[in-house]
Amino acid sequence: MRGISRQHRRFTNGYVELVERDGLLVPRQRRMRRGFPIKGLVLTLIGFMVFKGFMLSQVGALNYTDRLDRLAQGTLIEQAGAWVMQADPVTQAIAGQLAGLL
């Protein structure tokens, strides 16, 4: 009974029925991932860098820096936004690639 109860507790998070070659259904415990979603973070950062490059290519370098200067004169949150949105070498490279495509 203890073994059955222990197995039942393990499978309460969910299980997958695996069909063996002989047709037998074998329950396997589903692995729950609880780690930090690094893939999602990397994709978000790449998307943000592409967004910055797109903005830089569409607005132009002089107008972009002018807007960032005005943003840097604002509140603390606006200053943080200006710091994040500043044109770094990666953003400039992406803007150059996008300008050729658009």
Coordinates of C-alpha atoms in Angstrom, one line a residue:
M1 CA 0.0 0.0 0.0
R2 CA 2.9 2.4 0.8
G3 CA 4.4 1.9 -2.6
I4 CA 1.1 2.5 -4.4
S5 CA 0.5 5.6 -2.3
R6 CA 4.0 6.9 -3.0
Q7 CA 3.5 6.3 -6.8
H8 CA 0.1 8.0 -6.6
R9 CA 1.6 11.1 -4.9
R10 CA 4.4 11.3 -7.6
F11 CA 1.8 11.2 -10.4
T12 CA -0.5 13.8 -8.9
N13 CA 1.4 16.5 -10.9
G14 CA 0.5 14.7 -14.1
Y15 CA 1.7 11.8 -16.1
V16 CA 2.0 10.8 -19.7
E17 CA 0.9 7.4 -20.9
L18 CA 3.7 5.9 -22.9
V19 CA 2.8 3.0 -25.3
E20 CA 5.5 0.4 -25.4
R21 CA 6.1 -1.8 -28.5
D22 CA 4.0 -4.6 -27.1
G23 CA 1.0 -2.2 -26.7
L24 CA 1.4 -1.8 -22.9
L25 CA 0.5 1.6 -21.5
V26 CA 3.2 2.7 -19.0
P27 CA 2.6 5.8 -17.0
R28 CA 5.6 8.1 -16.9
Q29 CA 5.9 11.1 -14.6
R30 CA 5.9 14.4 -16.5
R31 CA 8.9 16.5 -15.6
M32 CA 8.0 19.9 -14.4
R33 CA 10.4 22.7 -15.4
R34 CA 10.7 25.3 -12.8
G35 CA 13.8 27.0 -13.9
F36 CA 14.2 30.5 -15.1
P37 CA 13.0 30.9 -18.8
I38 CA 16.4 31.9 -20.3
K39 CA 15.1 31.3 -23.9
G40 CA 12.2 33.7 -23.4
L41 CA 14.6 36.3 -21.9
V42 CA 17.0 36.0 -24.8
L43 CA 14.2 36.2 -27.4
T44 CA 12.8 39.3 -25.6
L45 CA 16.2 41.0 -25.6
I46 CA 16.7 40.2 -29.3
G47 CA 13.3 41.6 -30.1
F48 CA 14.0 44.8 -28.1
M49 CA 17.3 45.3 -30.0
V50 CA 15.6 44.8 -33.3
F51 CA 12.9 47.3 -32.2
K52 CA 15.6 49.9 -31.3
G53 CA 17.4 49.3 -34.6
F54 CA 14.1 49.8 -36.5
M55 CA 13.4 53.0 -34.6
L56 CA 16.9 54.3 -35.4
S57 CA 16.6 53.4 -39.1
Q58 CA 13.2 55.0 -39.5
V59 CA 13.7 58.2 -37.5
G60 CA 17.3 58.9 -38.4
A61 CA 20.3 59.3 -36.2
L62 CA 20.1 63.0 -35.6
N63 CA 16.4 63.0 -34.8
Y64 CA 16.8 59.9 -32.6
T65 CA 19.5 61.4 -30.5
D66 CA 17.5 64.7 -30.2
R67 CA 14.5 62.7 -28.9
L68 CA 16.7 60.8 -26.5
D69 CA 18.2 64.1 -25.2
R70 CA 14.7 65.5 -24.6
L71 CA 13.8 62.2 -22.8
A72 CA 16.9 62.4 -20.6
Q73 CA 15.7 65.8 -19.3
G74 CA 12.5 64.3 -17.9
T75 CA 11.6 62.4 -14.8
L76 CA 13.7 59.5 -13.4
I77 CA 11.7 56.9 -15.3
E78 CA 12.2 58.9 -18.5
Q79 CA 15.9 59.2 -17.9
A80 CA 16.1 55.4 -17.4
G81 CA 14.2 55.0 -20.7
A82 CA 16.7 57.3 -22.4
W83 CA 19.6 55.3 -21.0
V84 CA 18.0 52.0 -22.2
M85 CA 17.1 53.3 -25.7
Q86 CA 20.5 54.9 -26.4
A87 CA 22.1 53.8 -29.7
D88 CA 24.8 51.2 -29.0
P89 CA 26.9 49.5 -31.7
V90 CA 24.6 46.6 -31.9
T91 CA 21.6 48.9 -32.5
Q92 CA 23.5 50.8 -35.1
A93 CA 24.4 47.6 -36.9
I94 CA 20.8 46.4 -36.9
A95 CA 19.7 49.8 -38.1
G96 CA 22.1 49.7 -41.0
Q97 CA 20.9 46.2 -42.0
L98 CA 17.2 47.3 -41.8
A99 CA 17.9 50.5 -43.8
G100 CA 19.1 48.4 -46.6
L101 CA 16.0 46.2 -46.5
L102 CA 13.5 49.0 -46.1

